[in-house]
C-alpha atoms as a PDB file:
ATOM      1  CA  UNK A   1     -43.681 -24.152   9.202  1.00  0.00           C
ATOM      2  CA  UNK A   2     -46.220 -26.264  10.049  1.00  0.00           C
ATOM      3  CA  UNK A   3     -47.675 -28.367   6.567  1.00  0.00           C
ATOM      4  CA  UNK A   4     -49.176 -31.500   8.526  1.00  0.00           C
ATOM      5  CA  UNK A   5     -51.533 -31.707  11.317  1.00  0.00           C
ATOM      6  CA  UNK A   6     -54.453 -34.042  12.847  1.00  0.00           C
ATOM      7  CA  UNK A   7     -58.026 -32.578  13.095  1.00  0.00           C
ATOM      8  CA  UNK A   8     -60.099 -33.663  16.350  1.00  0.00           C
ATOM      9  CA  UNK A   9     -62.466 -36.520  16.130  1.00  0.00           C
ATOM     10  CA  UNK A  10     -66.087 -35.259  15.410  1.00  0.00           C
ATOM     11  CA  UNK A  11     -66.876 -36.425  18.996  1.00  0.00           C
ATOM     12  CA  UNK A  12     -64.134 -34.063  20.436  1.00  0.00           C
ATOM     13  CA  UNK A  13     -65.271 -31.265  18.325  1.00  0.00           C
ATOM     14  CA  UNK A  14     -68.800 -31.955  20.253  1.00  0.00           C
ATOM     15  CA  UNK A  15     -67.292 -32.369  23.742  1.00  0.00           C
ATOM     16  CA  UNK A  16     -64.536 -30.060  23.588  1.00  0.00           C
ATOM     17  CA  UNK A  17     -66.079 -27.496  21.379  1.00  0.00           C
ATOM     18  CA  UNK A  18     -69.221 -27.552  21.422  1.00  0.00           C
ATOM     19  CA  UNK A  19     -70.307 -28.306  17.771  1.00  0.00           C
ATOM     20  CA  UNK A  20     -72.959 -30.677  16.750  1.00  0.00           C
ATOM     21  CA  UNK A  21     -71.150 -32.297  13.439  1.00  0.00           C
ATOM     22  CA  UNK A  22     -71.519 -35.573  11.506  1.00  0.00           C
ATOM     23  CA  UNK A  23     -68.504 -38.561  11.419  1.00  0.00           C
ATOM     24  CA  UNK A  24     -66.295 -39.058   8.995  1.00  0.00           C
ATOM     25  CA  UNK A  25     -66.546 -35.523   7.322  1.00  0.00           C
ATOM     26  CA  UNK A  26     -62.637 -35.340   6.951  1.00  0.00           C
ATOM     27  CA  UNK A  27     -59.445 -37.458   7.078  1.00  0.00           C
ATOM     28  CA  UNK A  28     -58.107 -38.020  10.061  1.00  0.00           C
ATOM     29  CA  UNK A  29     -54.703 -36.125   9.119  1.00  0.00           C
ATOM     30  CA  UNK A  30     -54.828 -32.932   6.770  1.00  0.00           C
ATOM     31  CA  UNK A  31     -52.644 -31.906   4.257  1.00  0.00           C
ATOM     32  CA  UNK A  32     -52.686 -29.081   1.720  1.00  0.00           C
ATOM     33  CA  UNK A  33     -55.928 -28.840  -0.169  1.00  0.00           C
ATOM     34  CA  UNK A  34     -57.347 -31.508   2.710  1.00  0.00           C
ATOM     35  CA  UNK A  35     -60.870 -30.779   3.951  1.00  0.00           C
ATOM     36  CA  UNK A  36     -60.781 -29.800   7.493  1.00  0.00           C
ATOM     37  CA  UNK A  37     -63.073 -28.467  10.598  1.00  0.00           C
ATOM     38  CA  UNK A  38     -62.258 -24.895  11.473  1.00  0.00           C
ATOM     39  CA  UNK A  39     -64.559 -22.242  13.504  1.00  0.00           C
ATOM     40  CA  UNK A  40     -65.364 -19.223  12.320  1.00  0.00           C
ATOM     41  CA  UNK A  41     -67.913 -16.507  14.187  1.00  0.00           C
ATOM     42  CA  UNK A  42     -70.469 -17.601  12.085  1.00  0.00           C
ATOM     43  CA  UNK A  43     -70.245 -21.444  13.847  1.00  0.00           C
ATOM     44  CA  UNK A  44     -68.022 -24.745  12.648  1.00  0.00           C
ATOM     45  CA  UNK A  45     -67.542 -25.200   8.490  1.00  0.00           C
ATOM     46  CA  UNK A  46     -65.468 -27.565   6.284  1.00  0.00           C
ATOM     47  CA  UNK A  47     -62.700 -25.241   4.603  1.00  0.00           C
ATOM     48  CA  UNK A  48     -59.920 -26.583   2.585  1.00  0.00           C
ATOM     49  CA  UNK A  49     -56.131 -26.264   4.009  1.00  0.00           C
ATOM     50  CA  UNK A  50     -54.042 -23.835   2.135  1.00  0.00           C
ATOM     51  CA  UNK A  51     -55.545 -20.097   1.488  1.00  0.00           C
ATOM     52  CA  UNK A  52     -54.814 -20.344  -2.532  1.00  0.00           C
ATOM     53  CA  UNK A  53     -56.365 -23.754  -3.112  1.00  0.00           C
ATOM     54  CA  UNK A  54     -53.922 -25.271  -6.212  1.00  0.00           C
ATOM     55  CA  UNK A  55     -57.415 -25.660  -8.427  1.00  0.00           C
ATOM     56  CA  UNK A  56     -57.565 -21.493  -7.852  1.00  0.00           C
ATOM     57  CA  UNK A  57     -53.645 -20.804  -8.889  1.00  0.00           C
ATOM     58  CA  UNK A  58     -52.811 -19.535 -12.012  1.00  0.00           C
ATOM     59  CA  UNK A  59     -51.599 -22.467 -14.530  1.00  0.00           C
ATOM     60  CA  UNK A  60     -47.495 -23.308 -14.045  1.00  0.00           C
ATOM     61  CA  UNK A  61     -47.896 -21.084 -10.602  1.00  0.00           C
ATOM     62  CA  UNK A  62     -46.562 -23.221  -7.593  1.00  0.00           C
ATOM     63  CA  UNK A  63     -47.229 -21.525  -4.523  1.00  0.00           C
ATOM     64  CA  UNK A  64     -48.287 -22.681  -0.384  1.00  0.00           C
ATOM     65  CA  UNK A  65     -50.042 -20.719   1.928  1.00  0.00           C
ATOM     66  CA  UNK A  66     -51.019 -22.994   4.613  1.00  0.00           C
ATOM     67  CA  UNK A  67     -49.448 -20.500   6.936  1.00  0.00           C
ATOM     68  CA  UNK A  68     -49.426 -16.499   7.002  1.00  0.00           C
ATOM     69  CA  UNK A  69     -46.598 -14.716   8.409  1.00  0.00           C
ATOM     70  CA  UNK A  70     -47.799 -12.390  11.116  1.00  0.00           C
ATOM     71  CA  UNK A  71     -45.513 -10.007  10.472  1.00  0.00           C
ATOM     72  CA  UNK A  72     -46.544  -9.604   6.824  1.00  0.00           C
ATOM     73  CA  UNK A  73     -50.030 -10.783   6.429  1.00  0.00           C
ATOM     74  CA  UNK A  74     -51.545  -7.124   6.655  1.00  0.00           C
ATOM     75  CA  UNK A  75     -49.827  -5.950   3.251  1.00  0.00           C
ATOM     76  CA  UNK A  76     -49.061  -9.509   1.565  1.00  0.00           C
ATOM     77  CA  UNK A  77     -51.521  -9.182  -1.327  1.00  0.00           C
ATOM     78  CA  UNK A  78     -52.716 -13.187  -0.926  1.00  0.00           C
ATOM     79  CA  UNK A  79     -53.805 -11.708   2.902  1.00  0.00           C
ATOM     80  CA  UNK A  80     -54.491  -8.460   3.445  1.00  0.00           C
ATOM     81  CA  UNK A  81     -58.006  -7.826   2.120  1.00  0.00           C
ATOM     82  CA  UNK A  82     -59.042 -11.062   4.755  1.00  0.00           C
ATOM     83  CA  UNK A  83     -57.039  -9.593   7.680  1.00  0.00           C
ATOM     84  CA  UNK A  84     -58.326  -6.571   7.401  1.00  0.00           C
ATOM     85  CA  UNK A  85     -61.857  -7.473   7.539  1.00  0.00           C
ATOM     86  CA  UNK A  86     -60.948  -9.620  10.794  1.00  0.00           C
ATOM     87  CA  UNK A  87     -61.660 -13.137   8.619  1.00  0.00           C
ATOM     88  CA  UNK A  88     -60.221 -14.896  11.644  1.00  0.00           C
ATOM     89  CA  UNK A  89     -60.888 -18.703  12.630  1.00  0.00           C
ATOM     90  CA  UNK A  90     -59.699 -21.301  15.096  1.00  0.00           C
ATOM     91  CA  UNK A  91     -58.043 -24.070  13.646  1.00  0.00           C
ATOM     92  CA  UNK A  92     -59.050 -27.483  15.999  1.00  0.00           C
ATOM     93  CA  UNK A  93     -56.481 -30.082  16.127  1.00  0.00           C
ATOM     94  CA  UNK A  94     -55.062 -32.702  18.524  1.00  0.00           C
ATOM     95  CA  UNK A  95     -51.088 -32.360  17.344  1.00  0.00           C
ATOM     96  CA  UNK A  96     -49.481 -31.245  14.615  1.00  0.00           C
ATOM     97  CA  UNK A  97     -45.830 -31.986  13.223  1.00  0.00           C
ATOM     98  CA  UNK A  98     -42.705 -30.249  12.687  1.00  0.00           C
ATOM     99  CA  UNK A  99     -39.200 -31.402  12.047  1.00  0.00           C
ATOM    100  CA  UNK A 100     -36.699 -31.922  14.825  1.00  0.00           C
ATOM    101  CA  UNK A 101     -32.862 -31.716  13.547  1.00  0.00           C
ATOM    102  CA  UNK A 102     -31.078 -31.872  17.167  1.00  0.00           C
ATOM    103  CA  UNK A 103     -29.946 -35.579  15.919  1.00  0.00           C
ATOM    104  CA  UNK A 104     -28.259 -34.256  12.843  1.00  0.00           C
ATOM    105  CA  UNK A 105     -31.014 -34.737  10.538  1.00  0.00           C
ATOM    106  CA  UNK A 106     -34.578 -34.403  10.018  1.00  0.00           C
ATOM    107  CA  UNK A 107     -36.970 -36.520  12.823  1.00  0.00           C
ATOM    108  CA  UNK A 108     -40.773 -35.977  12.462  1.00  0.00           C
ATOM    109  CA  UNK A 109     -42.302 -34.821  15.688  1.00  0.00           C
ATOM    110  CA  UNK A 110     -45.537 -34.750  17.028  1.00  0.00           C
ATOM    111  CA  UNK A 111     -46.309 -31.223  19.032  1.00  0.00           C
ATOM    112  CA  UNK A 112     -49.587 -31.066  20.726  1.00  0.00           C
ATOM    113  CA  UNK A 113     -50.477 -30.411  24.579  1.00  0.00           C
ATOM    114  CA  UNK A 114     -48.806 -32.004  27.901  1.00  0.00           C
ATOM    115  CA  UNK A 115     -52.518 -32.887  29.139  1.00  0.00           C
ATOM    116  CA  UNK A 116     -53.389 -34.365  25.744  1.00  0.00           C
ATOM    117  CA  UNK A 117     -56.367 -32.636  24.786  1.00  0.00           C
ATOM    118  CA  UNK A 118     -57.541 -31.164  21.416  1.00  0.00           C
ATOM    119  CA  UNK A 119     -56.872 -27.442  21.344  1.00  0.00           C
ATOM    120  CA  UNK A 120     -57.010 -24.804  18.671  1.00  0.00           C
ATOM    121  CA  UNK A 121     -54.350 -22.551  16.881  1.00  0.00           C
ATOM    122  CA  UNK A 122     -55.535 -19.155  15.374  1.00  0.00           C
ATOM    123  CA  UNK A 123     -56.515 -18.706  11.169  1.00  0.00           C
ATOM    124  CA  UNK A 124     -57.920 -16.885   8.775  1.00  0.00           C
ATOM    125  CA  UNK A 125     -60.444 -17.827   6.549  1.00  0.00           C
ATOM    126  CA  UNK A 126     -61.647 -16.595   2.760  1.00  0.00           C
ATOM    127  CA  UNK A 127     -64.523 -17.212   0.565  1.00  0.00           C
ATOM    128  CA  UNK A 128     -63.761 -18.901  -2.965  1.00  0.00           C
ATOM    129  CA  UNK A 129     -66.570 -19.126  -5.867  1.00  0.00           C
ATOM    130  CA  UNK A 130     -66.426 -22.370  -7.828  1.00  0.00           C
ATOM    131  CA  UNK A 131     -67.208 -22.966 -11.047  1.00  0.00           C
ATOM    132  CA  UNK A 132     -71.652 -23.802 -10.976  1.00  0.00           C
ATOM    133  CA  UNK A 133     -72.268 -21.124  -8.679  1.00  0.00           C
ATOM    134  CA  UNK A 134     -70.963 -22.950  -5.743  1.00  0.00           C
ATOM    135  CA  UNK A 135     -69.285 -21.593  -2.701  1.00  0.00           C
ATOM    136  CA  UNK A 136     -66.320 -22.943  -0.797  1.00  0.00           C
ATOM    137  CA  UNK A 137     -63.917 -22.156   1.928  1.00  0.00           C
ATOM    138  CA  UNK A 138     -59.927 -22.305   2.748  1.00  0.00           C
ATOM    139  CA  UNK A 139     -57.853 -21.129   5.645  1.00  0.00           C
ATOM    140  CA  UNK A 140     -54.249 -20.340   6.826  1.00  0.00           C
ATOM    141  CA  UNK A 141     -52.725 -20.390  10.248  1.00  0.00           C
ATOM    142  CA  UNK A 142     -50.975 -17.564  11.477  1.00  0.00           C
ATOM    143  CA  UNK A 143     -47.535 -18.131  12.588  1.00  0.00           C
ATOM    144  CA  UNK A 144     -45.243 -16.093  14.469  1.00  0.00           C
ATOM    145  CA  UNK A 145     -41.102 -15.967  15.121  1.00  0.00           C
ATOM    146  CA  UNK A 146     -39.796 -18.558  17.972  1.00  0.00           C
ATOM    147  CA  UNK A 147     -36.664 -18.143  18.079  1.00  0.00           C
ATOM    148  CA  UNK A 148     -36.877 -17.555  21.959  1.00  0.00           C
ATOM    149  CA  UNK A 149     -39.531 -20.153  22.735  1.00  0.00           C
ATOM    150  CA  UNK A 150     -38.194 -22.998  24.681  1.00  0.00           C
ATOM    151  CA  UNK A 151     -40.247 -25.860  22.653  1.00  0.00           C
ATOM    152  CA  UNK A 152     -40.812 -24.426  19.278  1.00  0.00           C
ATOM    153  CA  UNK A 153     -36.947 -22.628  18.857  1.00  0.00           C
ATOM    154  CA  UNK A 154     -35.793 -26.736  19.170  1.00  0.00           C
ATOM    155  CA  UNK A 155     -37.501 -27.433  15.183  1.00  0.00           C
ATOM    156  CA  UNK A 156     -36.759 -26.631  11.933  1.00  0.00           C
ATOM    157  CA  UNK A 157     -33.055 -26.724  10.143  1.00  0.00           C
ATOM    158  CA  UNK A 158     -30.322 -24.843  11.567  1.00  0.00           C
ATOM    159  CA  UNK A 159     -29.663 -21.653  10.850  1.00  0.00           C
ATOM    160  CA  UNK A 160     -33.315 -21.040   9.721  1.00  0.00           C
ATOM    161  CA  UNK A 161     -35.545 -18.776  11.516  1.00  0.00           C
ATOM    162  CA  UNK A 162     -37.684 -20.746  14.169  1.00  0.00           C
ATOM    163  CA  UNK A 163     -41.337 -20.411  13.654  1.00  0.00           C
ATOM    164  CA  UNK A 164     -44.479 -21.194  15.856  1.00  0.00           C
ATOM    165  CA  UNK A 165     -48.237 -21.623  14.948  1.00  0.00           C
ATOM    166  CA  UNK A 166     -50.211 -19.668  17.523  1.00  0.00           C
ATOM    167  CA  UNK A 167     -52.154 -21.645  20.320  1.00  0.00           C
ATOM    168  CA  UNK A 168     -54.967 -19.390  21.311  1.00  0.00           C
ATOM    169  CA  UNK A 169     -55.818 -19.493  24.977  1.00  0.00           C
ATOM    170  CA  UNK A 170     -59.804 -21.492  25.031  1.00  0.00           C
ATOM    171  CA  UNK A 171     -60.680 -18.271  27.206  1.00  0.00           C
ATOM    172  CA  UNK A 172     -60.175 -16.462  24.342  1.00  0.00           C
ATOM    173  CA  UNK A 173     -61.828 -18.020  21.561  1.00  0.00           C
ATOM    174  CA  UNK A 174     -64.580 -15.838  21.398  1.00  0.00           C
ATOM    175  CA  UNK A 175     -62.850 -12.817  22.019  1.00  0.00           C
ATOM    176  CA  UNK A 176     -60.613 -13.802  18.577  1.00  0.00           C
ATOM    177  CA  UNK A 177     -63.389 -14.902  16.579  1.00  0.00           C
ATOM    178  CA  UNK A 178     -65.237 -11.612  17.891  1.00  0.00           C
ATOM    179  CA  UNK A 179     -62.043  -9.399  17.326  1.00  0.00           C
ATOM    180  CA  UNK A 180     -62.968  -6.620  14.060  1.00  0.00           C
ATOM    181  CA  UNK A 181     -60.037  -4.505  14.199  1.00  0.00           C
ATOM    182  CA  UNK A 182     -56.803  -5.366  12.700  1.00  0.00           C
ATOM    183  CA  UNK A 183     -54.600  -4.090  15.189  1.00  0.00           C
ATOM    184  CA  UNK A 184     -56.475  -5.917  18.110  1.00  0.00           C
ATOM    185  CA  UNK A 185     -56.073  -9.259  16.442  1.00  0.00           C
ATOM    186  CA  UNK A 186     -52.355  -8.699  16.693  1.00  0.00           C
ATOM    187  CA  UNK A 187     -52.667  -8.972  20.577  1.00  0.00           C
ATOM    188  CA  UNK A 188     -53.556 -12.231  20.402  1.00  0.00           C
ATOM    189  CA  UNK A 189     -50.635 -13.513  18.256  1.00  0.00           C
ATOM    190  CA  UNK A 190     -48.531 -14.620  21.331  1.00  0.00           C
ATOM    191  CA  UNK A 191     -46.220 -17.845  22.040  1.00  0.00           C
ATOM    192  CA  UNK A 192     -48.133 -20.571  24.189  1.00  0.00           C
ATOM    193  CA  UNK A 193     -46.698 -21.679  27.449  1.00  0.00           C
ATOM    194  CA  UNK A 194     -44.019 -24.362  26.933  1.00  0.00           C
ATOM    195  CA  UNK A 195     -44.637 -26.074  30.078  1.00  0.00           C
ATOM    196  CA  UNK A 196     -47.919 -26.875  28.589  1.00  0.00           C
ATOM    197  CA  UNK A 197     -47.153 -28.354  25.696  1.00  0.00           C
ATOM    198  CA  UNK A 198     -45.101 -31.552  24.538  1.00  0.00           C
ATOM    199  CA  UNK A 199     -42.858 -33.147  21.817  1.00  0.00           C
ATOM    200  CA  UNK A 200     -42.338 -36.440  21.208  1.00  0.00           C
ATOM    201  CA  UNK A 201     -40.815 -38.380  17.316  1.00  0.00           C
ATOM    202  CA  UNK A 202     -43.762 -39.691  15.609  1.00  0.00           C
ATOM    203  CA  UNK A 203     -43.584 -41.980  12.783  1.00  0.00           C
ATOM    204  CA  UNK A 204     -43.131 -41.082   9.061  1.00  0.00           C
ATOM    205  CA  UNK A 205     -46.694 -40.608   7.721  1.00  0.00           C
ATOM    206  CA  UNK A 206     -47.913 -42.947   5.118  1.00  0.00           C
ATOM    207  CA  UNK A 207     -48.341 -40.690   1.878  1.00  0.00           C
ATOM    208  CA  UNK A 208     -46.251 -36.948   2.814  1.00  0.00           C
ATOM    209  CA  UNK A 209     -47.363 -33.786   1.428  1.00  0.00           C
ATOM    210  CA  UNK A 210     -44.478 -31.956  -0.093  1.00  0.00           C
ATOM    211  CA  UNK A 211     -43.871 -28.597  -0.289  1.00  0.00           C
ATOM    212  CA  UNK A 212     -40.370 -28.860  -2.333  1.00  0.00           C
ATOM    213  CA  UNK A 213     -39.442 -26.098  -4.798  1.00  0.00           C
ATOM    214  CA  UNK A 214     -42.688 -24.184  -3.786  1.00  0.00           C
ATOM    215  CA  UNK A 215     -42.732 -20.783  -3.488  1.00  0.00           C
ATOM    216  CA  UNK A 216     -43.515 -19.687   0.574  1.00  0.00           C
ATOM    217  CA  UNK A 217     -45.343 -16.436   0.788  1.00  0.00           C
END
């Protein structure tokens, strides 16, 4: 599943989404716990990668939920209470990265689209109060099975089941963000056309995430 990815420019989030934001307001790769841009029907915010922030777990509780299973994220108990309330957000990116073993081992690759502009992958977004009163924000992506896609089927060890962030059509942005029923949401979950999309090895990234002897939920 999907643990790495690169956030737009703020001058792509202007011209390719429409948001009026300031430079340098995130890294220009996210990680877990990394501030990133994401869209929510309330208008662009800052909300940190990974649902559970680590500064909310419990102490000696390891856990990542930078994705949500689609399947599962209407009764997992991390989830449900957002999904059901429609919390949903785009996530803006230009690529992200995903591990290619058709060489025998593990080869970073960059996935992003054929045409090589930004696009946006759906989320869900919560609400976290911080100690002083303050409020911040965290998302997930949603991610669905790909065992059948042509692209996506391609990563991940095998023997393991394929998995695919969702690419939401940009006709249907505000219809997602808009969406306040469950059930409806769940039409939207669907595998982007491979055609439109491309793969190519990208380089080891300078300082890696890792999300070894975590618990996935």
């Amino acid at each position: 599943m999907c643990v790495n990815f690169i956030p737009p420019t703020a001058q792509q989030i202007r011209q390719h989404f429409g948001y009026e934001v300031e430079e340098g307001l995130w890294k220009p790769d996210c990680w877990q716990d990394y501030a990133a841009p994401i869209i929510t029907r309330d208008g662009l915010r800052l909300a940190s990668y990974g649902f559970v922030p680590k500064r909310h777990l419990p102490p000696g509780v390891r856990l990542t939920t930078m994705n949500a299973r689609a399947e599962t994220i209407g009764e997992k108990q991390t989830y449900k209470a957002a999904w059901r309330r429609c919390q949903l957000c785009l996530v803006p990116m230009q690529a992200f990265f995903e591990p290619c073993y058709e060489t025998g081992k593990a080869v970073r690759t960059r996935i992003g689209m054929a045409d090589g502009l930004p696009f946006a992958v759906a989320g869900m977004w919560r609400e976290w109060q911080e100690d002083g009163g303050g409020v911040s924000h965290a998302f997930t992506q949603i991610t669905i099975n790909a065992d059948e896609h042509p692209l996506m089927k391609r990563m991940h060890r095998p023997g393991d089941e394929k998995r695919s962030l969702v690419i939401v059509e940009s006709d249907q942005y505000h219809a997602w963000l808009a969406c306040r029923d469950a059930e409806v949401a769940r039409s939207f979950l669907n595998h982007y056309q491979a055609e439109l999309m491309t793969a190519a090895d990208a380089p080891l990234p300078r300082k890696a995430g890792s999300t070894d002897n975590q618990q996935l939920i």
